XYZ file of C-alpha atoms in Angstrom:
705
model
C 36.674 55.349 -30.248
C 35.889 52.049 -28.957
C 36.534 51.296 -25.299
C 39.507 48.880 -24.423
C 38.556 45.516 -23.186
C 39.211 44.761 -19.500
C 41.853 41.802 -19.337
C 40.365 39.567 -16.219
C 42.954 38.902 -13.575
C 43.215 35.680 -11.884
C 43.774 35.817 -7.825
C 47.465 34.479 -7.349
C 48.067 30.792 -6.118
C 50.562 29.852 -3.272
C 51.613 27.303 -1.091
C 50.276 27.376 2.902
C 51.329 25.365 5.608
C 48.085 23.385 6.523
C 48.590 24.635 10.096
C 47.836 28.085 9.081
C 44.280 27.297 7.684
C 41.120 27.412 9.447
C 37.428 26.338 8.375
C 35.867 29.726 7.311
C 32.063 30.037 8.785
C 31.246 31.489 5.470
C 31.305 27.889 3.828
C 27.819 27.814 2.623
C 27.489 23.821 2.777
C 26.172 23.092 6.106
C 24.292 19.670 5.413
C 26.874 16.791 6.072
C 24.487 14.225 4.674
C 25.873 11.739 2.196
C 29.722 13.222 2.033
C 32.197 10.758 3.407
C 35.360 12.656 4.555
C 37.010 9.215 4.845
C 36.626 8.193 1.227
C 38.021 11.825 0.103
C 40.827 11.704 2.726
C 42.077 7.882 1.152
C 41.642 9.506 -2.370
C 44.266 12.132 -1.405
C 46.472 9.642 0.362
C 46.427 8.027 -3.158
C 46.532 10.630 -5.556
C 47.753 13.891 -3.613
C 45.167 16.805 -3.506
C 43.814 17.110 -6.878
C 42.108 20.695 -6.815
C 43.484 23.950 -4.921
C 41.513 25.163 -2.077
C 40.214 28.911 -1.896
C 41.335 30.972 0.620
C 40.690 34.327 2.354
C 43.506 36.076 4.590
C 42.141 36.506 8.121
C 42.490 40.003 9.404
C 42.368 41.334 13.065
C 39.975 44.636 13.852
C 42.829 47.007 12.606
C 42.437 45.210 9.138
C 46.112 43.777 9.355
C 46.921 40.292 8.377
C 47.209 37.575 11.082
C 48.846 35.178 8.893
C 46.024 32.946 9.184
C 43.700 31.867 5.998
C 40.191 30.739 6.013
C 38.885 28.428 3.815
C 35.132 29.494 2.548
C 35.294 27.459 -0.448
C 36.950 23.712 -0.393
C 35.498 22.308 3.204
C 35.269 18.924 2.545
C 39.018 18.862 0.847
C 40.008 20.983 4.152
C 38.412 18.387 6.762
C 39.643 15.187 4.521
C 43.329 16.724 4.938
C 42.515 17.314 8.933
C 42.030 13.687 9.185
C 44.999 12.753 7.326
C 46.793 14.753 9.657
C 44.814 13.636 13.231
C 46.162 10.044 11.742
C 49.467 11.139 11.368
C 49.370 10.432 7.829
C 50.511 14.053 7.245
C 52.511 16.517 8.763
C 50.884 19.293 10.175
C 52.968 21.788 8.289
C 52.695 20.200 4.920
C 51.920 22.772 2.458
C 48.767 22.606 0.430
C 48.153 24.630 -2.686
C 45.685 27.389 -2.425
C 44.117 30.374 -4.285
C 44.237 33.305 -2.414
C 41.267 35.502 -2.785
C 40.965 39.095 -1.769
C 37.627 40.779 -3.478
C 34.432 39.757 -3.570
C 32.081 37.709 -1.170
C 33.056 34.925 0.659
C 29.634 33.043 0.781
C 29.606 33.983 -3.207
C 33.078 32.114 -3.861
C 31.589 28.976 -1.769
C 28.145 28.854 -3.734
C 29.621 29.331 -6.739
C 32.184 26.803 -6.490
C 28.956 24.107 -5.458
C 26.434 25.669 -7.941
C 29.301 25.350 -11.281
C 30.506 21.925 -10.302
C 29.396 19.491 -12.997
C 29.371 15.742 -12.551
C 30.827 13.549 -14.764
C 28.372 12.070 -17.349
C 27.750 7.976 -16.892
C 29.326 7.295 -20.401
C 32.448 9.070 -19.434
C 32.730 6.806 -16.247
C 32.112 3.891 -18.475
C 34.655 4.300 -20.932
C 36.932 5.348 -17.825
C 36.521 1.859 -16.459
C 37.243 0.111 -19.499
C 40.528 2.051 -20.007
C 41.474 1.867 -16.424
C 41.193 -2.194 -17.146
C 42.356 -2.267 -20.617
C 45.410 -0.899 -18.514
C 46.391 -4.078 -16.130
C 43.702 -3.133 -13.449
C 41.560 -5.519 -12.087
C 38.145 -5.341 -11.389
C 38.511 -5.298 -7.658
C 41.418 -2.868 -7.667
C 39.328 -0.208 -9.767
C 36.409 -0.794 -7.084
C 38.939 -0.237 -4.312
C 40.522 3.176 -5.679
C 36.883 4.358 -6.730
C 34.875 3.506 -3.472
C 32.369 1.401 -5.171
C 31.292 -2.319 -5.071
C 32.951 -4.829 -7.718
C 29.460 -5.588 -8.696
C 29.148 -1.776 -9.749
C 32.687 -1.936 -11.783
C 31.355 -5.099 -13.514
C 28.341 -3.304 -14.475
C 29.746 -0.160 -15.796
C 32.067 -2.482 -17.931
C 29.187 -4.238 -19.540
C 27.438 -0.777 -20.198
C 31.044 -0.051 -21.720
C 30.730 -2.848 -24.099
C 27.721 -1.948 -25.742
C 27.907 -1.090 -29.286
C 29.653 2.426 -29.797
C 26.777 3.554 -32.050
C 24.197 3.259 -29.121
C 26.804 4.956 -26.770
C 26.317 8.119 -29.199
C 22.805 7.899 -28.885
C 22.736 7.601 -25.208
C 25.299 10.758 -25.206
C 22.935 12.758 -27.406
C 20.172 12.078 -24.757
C 18.161 9.844 -27.152
C 17.544 6.982 -25.114
C 17.398 6.390 -21.377
C 20.277 4.380 -19.088
C 17.566 2.146 -18.401
C 17.425 1.357 -22.296
C 21.075 1.386 -22.100
C 21.042 -1.083 -19.468
C 18.701 -3.298 -21.305
C 21.394 -3.658 -24.467
C 23.775 -4.775 -22.235
C 22.435 -8.201 -22.107
C 23.792 -9.404 -25.041
C 27.276 -8.382 -26.749
C 25.991 -8.649 -30.124
C 26.597 -5.343 -31.822
C 24.949 -5.722 -34.904
C 21.720 -7.327 -32.887
C 21.914 -4.252 -31.059
C 21.673 -1.856 -33.284
C 19.049 -3.730 -34.966
C 16.707 -3.690 -32.294
C 17.315 -0.199 -31.816
C 16.431 0.578 -35.156
C 13.230 -1.467 -34.528
C 12.183 -0.092 -31.250
C 12.914 3.588 -32.098
C 10.633 3.740 -35.289
C 7.917 1.353 -33.629
C 8.192 3.914 -30.306
C 7.677 0.739 -28.506
C 10.738 1.092 -26.636
C 10.335 0.275 -23.036
C 13.497 -1.468 -21.692
C 11.718 -4.706 -20.957
C 10.541 -4.784 -24.488
C 14.521 -4.272 -25.495
C 15.576 -7.685 -23.352
C 12.582 -9.392 -24.870
C 13.610 -8.983 -28.543
C 17.373 -9.263 -27.677
C 16.355 -12.905 -25.783
C 13.398 -13.770 -27.788
C 15.156 -16.710 -29.736
C 16.897 -17.870 -26.010
C 15.403 -20.183 -23.029
C 15.011 -18.777 -19.813
C 17.684 -20.430 -17.105
C 14.626 -20.865 -15.319
C 12.878 -22.999 -18.058
C 11.744 -26.259 -16.636
C 14.002 -27.819 -19.988
C 16.877 -25.840 -18.835
C 16.348 -26.938 -14.825
C 16.486 -30.511 -15.809
C 19.872 -30.386 -17.734
C 21.415 -28.238 -15.606
C 23.256 -25.086 -16.742
C 26.709 -26.975 -16.132
C 26.023 -29.917 -18.089
C 24.451 -27.241 -20.726
C 27.791 -25.512 -20.651
C 29.956 -28.383 -20.993
C 28.101 -28.814 -24.118
C 29.469 -25.906 -25.552
C 26.488 -23.489 -24.833
C 26.269 -19.795 -24.082
C 24.601 -18.464 -21.354
C 23.532 -14.472 -21.362
C 23.542 -12.703 -18.302
C 21.556 -9.292 -16.804
C 23.793 -7.600 -14.591
C 20.896 -4.818 -13.808
C 17.982 -6.812 -12.620
C 17.181 -10.303 -11.342
C 17.495 -12.061 -14.628
C 16.467 -16.037 -13.013
C 19.737 -17.405 -13.791
C 19.994 -15.653 -17.328
C 19.292 -16.630 -20.845
C 20.516 -20.056 -22.633
C 21.220 -18.978 -26.226
C 21.295 -22.380 -27.960
C 17.615 -23.768 -27.457
C 18.484 -26.690 -30.361
C 21.276 -27.758 -28.394
C 19.114 -27.640 -24.889
C 16.267 -29.529 -26.511
C 18.987 -32.472 -27.852
C 20.265 -32.744 -24.182
C 16.592 -33.059 -23.005
C 15.479 -35.398 -25.351
C 19.269 -37.614 -24.791
C 18.413 -37.360 -20.727
C 14.495 -38.036 -21.215
C 15.227 -41.172 -23.253
C 18.468 -42.254 -21.130
C 15.687 -42.389 -17.918
C 12.890 -43.758 -20.188
C 14.748 -46.888 -21.122
C 15.748 -47.526 -17.469
C 11.945 -47.306 -16.427
C 11.035 -49.719 -19.523
C 12.994 -52.393 -17.546
C 10.036 -52.322 -15.253
C 7.766 -54.317 -17.991
C 5.471 -51.573 -18.782
C 3.545 -52.388 -22.268
C 4.097 -48.301 -23.399
C 6.191 -45.400 -22.314
C 4.884 -42.066 -23.404
C 7.887 -39.005 -22.846
C 6.886 -35.369 -23.264
C 9.004 -32.388 -21.589
C 5.107 -31.327 -20.773
C 2.025 -33.458 -21.432
C -1.405 -31.261 -22.405
C -4.053 -30.693 -19.966
C -6.201 -33.788 -19.267
C -4.045 -35.739 -21.301
C -5.163 -38.692 -18.694
C -8.647 -38.624 -19.718
C -10.201 -41.646 -20.607
C -7.550 -44.178 -19.164
C -8.087 -46.438 -16.118
C -5.404 -45.997 -13.676
C -4.226 -49.170 -11.739
C -3.690 -48.911 -8.024
C -0.463 -49.713 -6.426
C 0.843 -50.422 -2.931
C 3.583 -47.844 -1.277
C 6.927 -50.023 -0.677
C 7.016 -50.357 3.065
C 9.412 -49.009 4.923
C 12.582 -50.529 6.088
C 13.300 -50.364 10.018
C 16.221 -48.061 9.181
C 14.263 -45.769 7.294
C 11.424 -45.849 10.328
C 13.990 -44.907 12.895
C 15.397 -42.096 10.941
C 11.588 -40.399 10.324
C 11.174 -40.970 14.002
C 14.652 -38.919 14.957
C 13.271 -36.360 12.528
C 10.008 -35.759 13.772
C 11.182 -35.622 17.016
C 14.000 -33.246 16.689
C 11.312 -31.118 14.502
C 9.085 -31.062 17.468
C 11.775 -30.202 20.069
C 12.788 -27.138 17.922
C 9.195 -25.889 17.577
C 8.484 -25.993 21.225
C 11.853 -24.428 21.955
C 10.897 -21.643 19.450
C 7.339 -21.355 19.673
C 7.243 -17.842 21.735
C 9.889 -16.556 19.499
C 9.204 -13.510 17.050
C 11.518 -14.773 14.163
C 13.459 -17.939 14.057
C 17.366 -17.713 14.164
C 19.104 -18.877 10.430
C 20.645 -21.669 11.291
C 17.167 -23.168 13.146
C 15.058 -21.836 10.103
C 17.209 -23.719 7.714
C 17.341 -26.804 9.666
C 13.597 -26.918 9.954
C 13.281 -26.665 6.188
C 15.781 -29.414 5.854
C 13.863 -31.921 8.087
C 10.553 -30.725 6.136
C 12.174 -31.833 2.786
C 13.838 -34.951 4.347
C 10.292 -35.834 5.556
C 8.407 -35.142 2.549
C 10.968 -37.137 0.709
C 10.413 -40.516 2.498
C 6.308 -39.852 2.314
C 6.842 -40.115 -1.740
C 7.432 -43.651 -1.835
C 7.579 -45.901 -4.959
C 4.695 -48.072 -5.747
C 4.224 -51.911 -6.140
C 2.072 -52.993 -9.127
C 0.534 -56.312 -9.746
C 2.544 -57.580 -12.709
C -0.319 -58.912 -15.185
C -1.371 -55.281 -14.610
C 2.209 -53.959 -15.516
C 1.791 -55.944 -18.515
C -1.150 -53.843 -19.776
C -0.447 -50.297 -18.344
C 1.971 -47.636 -19.421
C 3.794 -44.793 -18.085
C 4.057 -40.834 -18.866
C 7.424 -39.186 -18.335
C 8.034 -35.668 -18.341
C 9.345 -32.751 -16.608
C 7.471 -30.866 -13.529
C 7.517 -27.179 -13.340
C 10.549 -27.343 -10.913
C 12.726 -29.172 -13.761
C 12.205 -32.625 -11.799
C 11.658 -35.630 -13.517
C 7.929 -36.545 -13.400
C 7.053 -40.498 -13.715
C 3.494 -41.353 -13.936
C 3.101 -44.636 -13.547
C 0.010 -47.341 -14.368
C -2.495 -46.228 -16.986
C -4.484 -48.361 -19.306
C -5.765 -47.845 -22.541
C -9.218 -48.628 -23.546
C -7.651 -50.873 -26.363
C -5.611 -52.871 -24.045
C -8.573 -53.423 -21.650
C -10.006 -55.392 -24.320
C -6.721 -57.387 -25.049
C -6.665 -58.023 -21.333
C -8.823 -61.235 -21.804
C -6.364 -62.788 -23.983
C -4.431 -65.415 -22.251
C -1.153 -64.333 -23.917
C -1.703 -60.671 -22.614
C 1.725 -59.745 -21.017
C 3.974 -61.895 -22.811
C 4.454 -59.263 -26.092
C 4.514 -56.296 -23.994
C 6.016 -53.880 -26.922
C 2.878 -52.108 -27.988
C 3.768 -48.427 -28.580
C 1.712 -45.213 -28.491
C 2.988 -44.160 -31.532
C 3.690 -46.002 -35.159
C 7.029 -46.149 -36.940
C 8.982 -46.727 -33.864
C 11.750 -49.379 -34.150
C 10.774 -52.335 -31.784
C 13.489 -53.056 -28.903
C 14.931 -56.609 -28.202
C 13.869 -56.907 -24.435
C 11.785 -54.027 -23.569
C 9.011 -52.358 -24.426
C 9.769 -49.456 -27.039
C 9.787 -45.590 -25.812
C 7.869 -42.785 -27.290
C 9.807 -39.434 -27.152
C 7.352 -36.835 -27.940
C 8.402 -33.470 -27.165
C 5.654 -30.927 -26.604
C 5.968 -28.259 -29.063
C 9.014 -29.404 -31.141
C 6.968 -30.119 -34.398
C 4.486 -27.460 -35.536
C 1.204 -27.908 -36.688
C 0.860 -28.589 -40.423
C -2.126 -26.422 -41.382
C -1.181 -24.909 -44.496
C 1.451 -25.218 -47.056
C 1.728 -21.360 -47.432
C 3.489 -19.920 -44.623
C 3.554 -16.482 -45.997
C -0.396 -15.977 -46.030
C -1.667 -14.354 -43.076
C -4.844 -16.465 -42.489
C -7.561 -16.244 -39.486
C -6.128 -18.793 -36.629
C -7.782 -22.253 -37.145
C -11.074 -22.543 -34.683
C -9.580 -25.612 -33.145
C -6.009 -23.595 -32.199
C -8.133 -20.740 -30.701
C -10.393 -23.047 -28.856
C -7.487 -24.696 -27.442
C -5.717 -21.127 -26.546
C -8.872 -20.312 -24.744
C -8.928 -23.238 -23.010
C -5.523 -22.522 -21.537
C -6.310 -18.652 -20.713
C -9.969 -19.969 -18.970
C -7.977 -22.086 -16.319
C -5.336 -19.730 -16.102
C -7.967 -17.218 -15.642
C -9.920 -19.176 -13.153
C -6.813 -19.654 -11.164
C -5.571 -15.946 -10.958
C -8.997 -14.890 -10.232
C -9.259 -17.396 -7.433
C -6.095 -16.130 -6.079
C -7.031 -12.345 -6.399
C -10.311 -11.921 -3.894
C -10.572 -8.305 -4.937
C -11.023 -8.522 -8.811
C -13.224 -11.763 -8.099
C -15.438 -9.203 -6.172
C -15.337 -6.800 -8.769
C -16.033 -9.255 -11.312
C -19.214 -10.734 -9.806
C -20.019 -6.619 -9.017
C -19.698 -5.984 -12.918
C -22.184 -8.831 -13.332
C -24.616 -7.658 -10.624
C -24.682 -3.975 -11.856
C -25.209 -5.119 -15.571
C -28.373 -6.878 -14.457
C -29.235 -4.302 -11.833
C -28.969 -0.832 -13.624
C -28.759 -1.757 -17.470
C -32.214 -2.987 -18.694
C -31.358 -3.908 -22.332
C -27.422 -4.357 -21.709
C -26.398 -8.114 -23.128
C -24.353 -10.221 -21.217
C -20.894 -8.556 -20.346
C -19.388 -10.692 -18.049
C -17.207 -14.224 -18.764
C -18.745 -15.200 -15.224
C -21.757 -17.527 -15.995
C -23.451 -16.123 -12.888
C -26.959 -14.729 -12.772
C -28.733 -12.047 -10.631
C -32.683 -12.675 -10.853
C -34.809 -10.322 -9.191
C -37.859 -12.162 -7.494
C -41.035 -10.618 -7.612
C -43.664 -10.658 -4.850
C -46.468 -13.170 -5.236
C -48.801 -10.540 -3.282
C -48.694 -6.904 -3.017
C -48.736 -6.264 0.944
C -50.471 -2.913 2.122
C -48.142 -0.234 2.489
C -45.184 -2.182 1.278
C -44.238 0.711 -1.360
C -44.708 3.390 1.477
C -42.611 1.319 3.758
C -39.333 2.800 5.417
C -37.118 -0.071 3.730
C -38.899 0.561 0.263
C -38.110 4.410 0.535
C -34.314 3.802 1.247
C -33.975 0.707 -1.391
C -35.451 3.216 -3.684
C -33.119 6.113 -2.895
C -29.876 4.483 -2.614
C -30.458 2.842 -6.134
C -31.181 6.210 -7.647
C -28.077 7.529 -5.869
C -25.867 4.651 -7.319
C -27.877 5.113 -10.818
C -26.410 8.625 -10.633
C -22.933 8.023 -10.029
C -22.672 4.881 -12.549
C -21.712 5.702 -16.098
C -24.666 5.819 -18.737
C -23.266 3.161 -21.466
C -22.483 -0.164 -19.909
C -19.101 -0.349 -21.917
C -17.525 2.255 -19.242
C -18.818 0.286 -16.460
C -15.437 -1.550 -15.722
C -13.476 1.317 -15.733
C -15.937 3.234 -13.470
C -15.862 0.285 -11.022
C -12.108 0.287 -10.984
C -12.561 3.580 -9.948
C -14.271 3.230 -7.002
C -12.387 2.628 -3.676
C -13.065 -0.536 -1.896
C -15.787 0.408 0.281
C -17.797 2.026 -2.266
C -17.395 -1.489 -4.303
C -18.566 -3.511 -1.185
C -21.187 -1.040 -0.852
C -22.844 -1.296 -4.425
C -21.946 -5.093 -4.146
C -24.098 -5.344 -1.059
C -26.904 -3.394 -3.005
C -27.061 -5.227 -5.973
C -26.986 -8.841 -4.174
C -30.296 -7.494 -2.175
C -32.040 -7.370 -5.125
C -31.771 -11.167 -5.067
C -33.322 -12.287 -1.612
C -35.968 -14.263 -1.662
C -37.692 -14.506 1.859
C -41.288 -14.628 0.866
C -43.339 -17.223 1.544
C -45.618 -19.177 -1.177
C -48.162 -21.117 -0.186
C -47.770 -23.058 -3.415
C -44.840 -24.326 -2.210
C -45.549 -24.460 1.617
C -44.352 -27.861 1.907
C -40.583 -27.149 0.709
C -39.751 -24.007 1.462
C -40.053 -23.858 5.449
C -38.685 -27.113 6.366
C -35.420 -29.114 6.376
C -35.354 -30.853 2.755
C -35.521 -34.935 2.502
C -31.495 -34.808 2.238
C -31.072 -32.689 5.400
C -30.370 -29.711 3.275
C -31.843 -26.427 4.406
C -34.553 -24.799 2.420
C -35.075 -21.386 1.623
C -36.811 -20.004 4.464
C -34.338 -21.598 6.487
C -31.413 -19.514 4.981
C -33.390 -16.641 5.305
C -33.357 -16.827 8.654
C -29.563 -17.762 8.577
C -29.320 -14.644 6.279
C -31.637 -12.597 8.762
C -29.522 -13.753 11.793
C -26.064 -12.832 10.273
C -26.941 -8.978 9.100
C -28.823 -8.692 12.291
C -32.162 -8.118 10.928
C -34.414 -5.867 13.485
C -38.062 -5.352 11.881
C -38.690 -2.640 14.734
C -35.834 -0.731 13.212
C -36.749 -1.301 9.905
C -39.990 0.716 10.788
C -42.383 -2.005 10.802
C -45.288 -1.509 13.454
C -48.243 -3.926 13.600
C -51.495 -1.789 12.256
C -55.099 -2.790 11.511
C -54.115 -2.710 7.687
C -50.949 -4.865 8.061
C -51.657 -7.360 10.743
C -54.134 -6.819 13.203
C -57.160 -6.719 10.774
C -56.030 -9.490 9.073
C -56.258 -12.228 11.939
C -58.482 -13.683 14.485
C -59.089 -12.144 17.648
C -57.169 -14.688 19.727
C -54.759 -13.802 17.346
C -55.255 -10.226 18.177
C -55.496 -10.874 22.286
C -52.419 -12.979 21.819
C -50.201 -10.087 20.776
C -51.266 -7.483 23.112
C -50.987 -10.003 25.855
C -46.850 -10.973 24.982
C -46.430 -7.089 24.388
C -48.310 -5.359 27.335
C -49.299 -8.225 29.773
C -52.603 -10.253 30.624
C -54.145 -6.467 31.924
C -53.861 -5.120 28.698
C -55.707 -8.144 27.105
C -58.092 -7.893 29.226
C -59.387 -4.600 28.403
C -60.497 -5.107 24.579
C -61.307 -9.039 25.009
C -64.682 -8.105 25.112
C -64.757 -5.815 21.773
C -65.968 -6.750 18.306
C -63.225 -7.628 15.991
C -62.874 -4.006 14.028
C -62.764 -2.128 17.570
C -60.197 -4.811 18.934
C -58.231 -4.649 16.046
C -58.004 -0.540 16.598
C -57.692 -0.687 20.279
C -54.887 -3.454 19.632
C -53.257 -0.846 17.023
C -52.892 2.074 19.826
C -51.693 -0.370 22.627
C -49.084 -2.196 20.777
C -47.530 1.549 19.051
C -43.904 1.542 20.321
C -44.006 -1.698 21.694
C -41.812 -3.230 19.579
C -44.034 -6.509 18.999
C -43.598 -8.128 15.931
C -45.322 -11.317 14.548
C -43.821 -14.719 14.251
C -43.246 -14.540 10.614
C -40.823 -11.134 11.017
C -39.072 -12.398 14.243
C -35.294 -13.943 14.400
C -35.739 -17.799 14.446
C -33.961 -19.562 17.214
C -32.195 -22.341 15.190
C -32.454 -24.576 18.547
C -35.900 -24.131 18.831
C -37.042 -24.693 15.241
C -38.180 -28.496 14.724
C -36.418 -30.815 12.520
C -37.734 -33.608 10.732
C -35.323 -36.845 11.208
C -34.539 -39.346 8.257
C -36.193 -37.025 5.584
C -39.550 -36.532 7.195
C -40.740 -33.602 7.269
C -41.356 -31.821 10.735
C -44.282 -30.335 11.370
C -45.018 -26.804 10.119
C -44.493 -23.818 12.281
C -47.721 -22.207 13.938
C -47.942 -19.136 11.849
C -47.798 -21.623 8.758
C -50.062 -24.025 10.276
C -52.949 -21.657 11.030
C -52.881 -20.340 7.566
C -55.688 -22.346 6.197
C -58.204 -21.193 8.833
C -56.985 -17.448 8.363
C -57.636 -17.407 4.656
C -60.994 -19.465 4.927
C -61.901 -16.482 7.483
C -63.049 -13.401 5.027
C -61.694 -9.962 6.838
C -65.550 -8.148 5.266
C -67.489 -10.872 7.062
C -67.907 -10.609 11.171
C -70.065 -14.307 11.179
C -66.953 -15.897 9.222
C -64.267 -14.446 11.545
C -66.595 -15.932 14.558
C -66.881 -18.963 12.991
C -63.265 -19.405 12.154
C -62.159 -18.416 15.847
């Protein structure tokens, strides 16, 4: 026989005076961060207590109830009621609805109450705010009653206005809150649903992509056209503006691009007609002219209009005020807001005076024209005084200037008294390449060239503003040359790394300390770099700044050429005819910059690398400089070969260097004047005699001496 199901018995509830309640030490909520008792107290004052307290009777040592009750679950509500009592907004004997527990563990009750609490789904909050608004509550009142900022209420109401179909997708976790926020940029439910169908199928559903698709037929308020016309004028003409309440939108998006272009054209025409009364032969107007549009035109010179006494007095007063404020606050870590604002106003006022109108010769005006456009800040840009080549020819005509109605385009109707104005709104008419609009054909070469010209200029500017990437781009070019022998040019930078060859092989060069260090460093980097040059850029990006700098220096070092070459001796060791340093002079500059020390680099004089290659006076001079006259006298009687060997022993550890290996003092170097070459350094001047003295023939050495 099946056992009967045990029925659940709920704990009884009763009203207990507040002064009979105490906060239990069994409440597991100990961290009070983020808990606002004041807001909860205000909510209770507005709505009374919406949830009962869970309490247990307090007993004495004998287990007898004392009449007091402790609150293990509901501590925040208890403290909020306590605050209302302290504020005398509630009587201390006010009956409080409580659930009286007499079984289980108090800590378990407290933990379960907090664990089992489920927050409201955001969509439920959006809809609840909308119900409150539809019921007559204003946004400010809703914000006040629910302790949020009015802007939050506006955002929630905007989210509530999104298509119900998308609400259901969001409720089923089919999209994120960020995606739903992106859809709130427009109130067109059909468009919202269409975009969601597209992005959900393509998996390209990032919030920024959703915003872009919803606003692709609009114009940003930051666009130069919108700034030029002004949002007020656009809205007064019947235009609508989309706003994004969830992120900075630069003023929103203008929905009616056709209306905006019409307003821009009308305003530009009106201002062009005003400028045309100055007598210019032609006026060309566009929202934005192409790069280099003035190429091939001659710009006439004008004279700035003189400042009036009043204007000069204003400039002097502003300059004095600016200097005074800067002096007073020169030691301040941060300028007060009002001072900073005032300095900005002064700078703007002074800048306005610098932009003076120009006066032109009337005869020049009669053959010249004006470009009128809108600058990047949405301001009218008027560029006066450009003469076309065909107008230069007409300048010899005695009647020039009497019929100033030549236009930069044909087919325009002629005005009765002013030059005709050409309105050419850039980008307003598409290029007529083909009649077949549906054919998917390759882009025209000219279009690609024009697009990549824009990209090249933008890339130059961007690279100049980003030293780290510029550094890596040059590094990429260098590494391709230094490590990938058969790599084709893999860099868009037209920079080459050429490693010069040594014209002669110095004794011991390959075994020198420097050669071994360079080789070891090169092999170490070679092991770290990828096998294929196609993977090089990513590999360089993964290196930290220190490693990139080290690799860059290693590659750049291969391009150093500080070798003296006899064939070029007259153009490499002195100042050129134009006063420009030549290669060996630049090598000296580089050596001083890096603090080159050939002794630390491991070079020391030996019979093979120096002493056996020079004359006896040179050997004695080296010993004399390093060890003094007494040491030189010890070997001055020896034959050349013996003298060289003894000199090597004496100079060992002395740190002596021959002149070509020393750091050159720039103040002591002789410099020719007015393009004339100065005298050769001593180590170059003796070179011919040294070359004529064979190392193998002592008689020739003696003759050279």
